Amino acid sequence: MMRKVLASLSILVLAAVSAAAQHIQFRDITVQAGIHFVHNNGAFGKKYLPETMGPGCAFIDYDNDGWPDILLVNGENWPGHQGPMSTLKLYHNNHNGTFTDVTSKAGLAVPMFGMGVAVGDYDNDGFDDIFITALGQSHLFHNNGNGTFTDVTKSAGLWGPNEFSTGAAWVDYDRDGKLDLVVANYVQWSVPGDLYCTLDGAHKSYCTPESYKGSSARLWHNLGGGKFEDATQKANFYDPTSKSLGVAVLDYNGDGWPDILLANDTQPNKLYLNKRDGTFEEKAVSAGIAFSEDGVARAGMGVDAADYDRSGHPSIIITNFANQMLSLYHNEGNGLFVDEAPRSDVGRATLVTLGFGCFFFDYDNDGWPDIFVADGHIEDQIERVQKRVSYAEPPHLFRNLGGGKFQEVTESLGAAFARPKVARGAAYADIDNDGALDILVSTNGGRAYLFHNEGATNHSLRIKLLGTRSNRDGIGAVVRVGNAKDQQWQMLRSGSSYLSQSELVLTFGLGNQPKADSLEVQWPSGQVDKLSNINADQTVTIQEAKGIVTSRLYDKPATGHMQRTTGKGTASVVPKKAS
């Protein structure tokens, strides 16, 4: 016992030393970057439920130039109500800190009441495609590889469902090398069926989802040839009681097969265990994540999963409504999760705020996943009835101190970053190839925010995957990076956060280590690639069964001691049959 206590203390001391050595700021560069997006939620006084929910945002390297581009989801005007035309926006990364609006050129200026976005190469042609969830008809846009996209929703077999779709994620659930699609649905809502609700007895307010019937998520199976089939019923995925928003993919039991987590709003969360035969079994209650500690279904919004304490198992965060606090479900490794939030700074700090977008990411590159939460209420008059709650709210950034401990550091990261917002979607990427992760935040009915990470001096290693037998993006692959006693791992995933998509590149913080002694990729196909002596401060592309095929040094060091090194490392390829 004393040995464990001493180990935890040493981790906390090292974390404190690392924090003191860096002065990191997230600077708002939105305007200077050329991003002039304002979300249209359609609101004109009727208080329609969908107005409160969006939008999502995404990073996508749509032209494969190695620089993440930005996609922002937009709503539209309600029928019969006039206003400026609005569509989603695609911004091309110009490699110099600025972006150019290429929406019309790319063929994406398609009006819809958009909600969320998922990015993945569903046909394995080497270019990432876009799925946009919407109120009504969702859309699949095929990347043509020449800077343009084609709406293939009908030809892909995805046309027809007229639903209130929210989160989505690409996942190869049967490990056949083709990406399938999971789409969350919220509630059964329509303009004629809109209900009257009130907070103060005198004015209409937005209804809670408890006022409406639920709607099952859908699972679309990729048949190949650009075609999908609705496998919801066949896969045992159908549940009309769900009111789902966030979607996360994780292998919570460590069997090598992707499981699916749905964050539900006022209904129990759902955790679908992959049975490895094309079907799933819902296990949220027995896993301990369906309800709060007191047995109440909370208002789940965003979700993510990662091994934040190096236990070897992915744990879970779920953002909830105001007065419910963030859920921090620790994976005990035996099929059970325990909510650590009530006993941590994470829970206490998020009790009053209403969280939406959320993710684990290592903002200071010390090798320990930190937590970001985007906050904002749904009711603009909430202060009149709840004095402790506000409409615009500051975000949360919790620094991982190791040993299962987190510390909120939001206010130290810059005034613009900590300023209250009505935030919804959130995603991360390294927009300028400097090795530090930047943050994109969308707001409801307002502007988007791009925050540049400045001041990180720790080393990092960025890994892009190129599947051959596995799906082209390598989604579902597990990457392990090690230095002596320091071992960490991540799974490459689509989806997570709230209606949003982070970049499909993995970033490993290495602290003061100038290289990774070992690197292992476990591909969905069962192939295992092992590499050694990989220098830090570069992005390497690893192709399945070949090892490193390209490497690129960071364009600039953040500050201080970062050294440029050129070695690619050595690799060995170890074939392994799929389990």
XYZ file of C-alpha atoms in Angstrom, residues 49 59 75 92 122 176 205 241 249 268 271 295 344 347 378 383 386-387 409 416 419 422 443 467 490 534 547 577:
28
model
C -36.757 22.350 -29.660
C -11.494 18.742 -38.665
C -28.930 25.124 -39.592
C -9.301 25.035 -46.523
C -16.154 4.658 -46.300
C -14.393 -6.628 -42.634
C -39.675 27.995 -23.031
C -36.855 4.568 -25.939
C -16.719 3.977 -29.978
C -30.543 5.686 -19.463
C -23.583 0.593 -23.997
C -30.177 5.649 -9.885
C -13.120 14.724 -7.731
C -17.452 16.730 -10.585
C -30.263 25.947 -23.769
C -31.080 33.379 -15.004
C -32.153 29.784 -11.533
C -29.810 32.425 -10.134
C -6.720 25.300 -15.268
C -10.656 34.771 -24.533
C -14.824 33.782 -21.645
C -23.153 29.311 -25.558
C -21.751 27.967 -30.508
C -4.849 0.702 -43.637
C -4.896 5.317 -27.877
C 11.057 6.677 -33.220
C 5.659 0.268 -41.115
C -4.604 -13.661 -37.484
